[in-house]
């Protein structure tokens, strides 16, 4: 009885599994009965947002009875000034996840090929599947996304959409800006590039192309977020930068009144506090080094990272890495791991506060000892 | 140059206009150069949310660096207890608008007919157009949605989706629960009913079917929101109630990490304060009477309302009603009006605080005098 459902969903919907891209730490707590003591698995920022953002969130309570400005005027103005672009180069969304779903919908009809890296961001794949796109995956090469391979796949398949994250998740790798720009300009104009720069703030300066390097390309959308270095994952604010004629397409289909008023206020306040952001970026760099040192102490190998997390090569296979992830959760340490081979020999640990990394440092040798 | 866009959006996307369902009051302020002094046009609640919700919003700032639980476990548990249903009868979304878009996507392929009332909720139509559905509209009858007409249209067109709001927006009318249940049970099982009860809290008790009256129907989704009587429009929390097999379809395509953490906390707190809600519902009833009295004083006719707004019949045509709306904005009074004939002989005024209605009462005769 309870599994009975409406009988006339579209054939595409009927064919979709009800799998989710990620299981949240709260769900893991409910499943395992263990409390998460160190939340260093979802690449959130335990350093938190700017105090100005926290204050803005509280102050916004007084106006929470009002819908947010559907044009996101103030945030667009501020972001335009910050990036040196125009307000009409921007589209605002409920996190990059929202913008990814909308972008797939703008471009993909059932059966059309979509190129991404094998083991790249699962939520993008979720949206591609959700619109019936056909995923064409390119393996990582030396634990980094393979730009030549992505380009070749786009051309071979005449794909209308390609996803590339720089820096990437889940490995933390990056390409130089010159390589990224060369890749973008080598793409056929019939292929839209999603350049996911969610981790752009923590990347080396030479990894992120300047705003004007790609702003003339109608087939490029660069995506940024307040969820990572800005510490506002729970507020759900992302944005896309592109040519006005391209970003305005979102207005045809987006949930115009979907943005949360207090979140928008928090994002504005966070953006205004670049000194705090720089401080957090410094703390993230220190945390990355600490995570790498913990890995080394335990005979594991940390990969270089341009993000707010570190992928650690555990030197064996998926079951071994999985056992480490599960074992750490028994100590209250929530981390994650890549989903496919050969990346899934690694675990992925987010930069966190000292007590969080202390617990990780304390628990990891116990887990490894139990496994050996 | 700036209008140049990506050349390979889907044919459907290329065909869509970039019109938006509503222009926000902030945009009207920017366009007119006038400040909104009485914000009584978007059916928000100037009475605000429960103080508990405001406090929850502030307290949630400390955790805003964390993504929200993607399973919305706590909110589902609380809503299930509140409505006397099970947690798996619920789907949570970023306002009803989000759930409307997802529902259309679950059911509609390009060209399929979708039945709604002519002049019904524009955002629903926006989503239908956005997925290429073909709108089949049924005129209002005596300023109320025509249940017989909707049923007849569903059968004639073999439509897989029908939208019906009870109470309705923009007229504020309602049907008795027995009529609603009869309508739902008369629909073919091949047609999904969206029963939009956004204004359910302010309706007479006999207008809203009890939870168990429709919970056995796989082809019914009832939608509720925290945006209206609960006063949390800016927080974007809506939910759907239906059979588990039907509501679980949202999990196939929704933005699992789309909910805002602080908003979810605010909704939980608001739900816990039913005494405050009852107080607000009382104040809304008083405000409706005041709006009706103001209409009468000015020779206009207020329609009966089960919502947090009142439609006022201005006795003439669309240009006259439009002139009243625009004239009031010159005095800082933001209201709206229905979009199509014959409903657009009316203006629509939201229940608001006394100073807001004072300004409306003071401005309306001036506007009417200027027009006569």
PDB file of C-alpha atoms in Angstrom, chain B residues 52 82 230 270-279:
ATOM      1  CA  UNK B  52      10.482  31.755  18.660  1.00  0.00           C
ATOM      2  CA  UNK B  82       1.297  18.291  13.573  1.00  0.00           C
ATOM      3  CA  UNK B 230       3.456  31.648   9.619  1.00  0.00           C
ATOM      4  CA  UNK B 270       7.252  28.551  14.160  1.00  0.00           C
ATOM      5  CA  UNK B 271       5.431  25.232  14.030  1.00  0.00           C
ATOM      6  CA  UNK B 272       5.939  24.787  17.761  1.00  0.00           C
ATOM      7  CA  UNK B 273       4.189  28.069  18.498  1.00  0.00           C
ATOM      8  CA  UNK B 274       0.582  27.412  17.489  1.00  0.00           C
ATOM      9  CA  UNK B 275      -0.643  29.947  20.023  1.00  0.00           C
ATOM     10  CA  UNK B 276       1.151  32.690  18.123  1.00  0.00           C
ATOM     11  CA  UNK B 277      -0.238  31.368  14.848  1.00  0.00           C
ATOM     12  CA  UNK B 278      -3.787  31.533  16.215  1.00  0.00           C
ATOM     13  CA  UNK B 279      -3.173  35.102  17.336  1.00  0.00           C
TER      14      UNK B 279
END
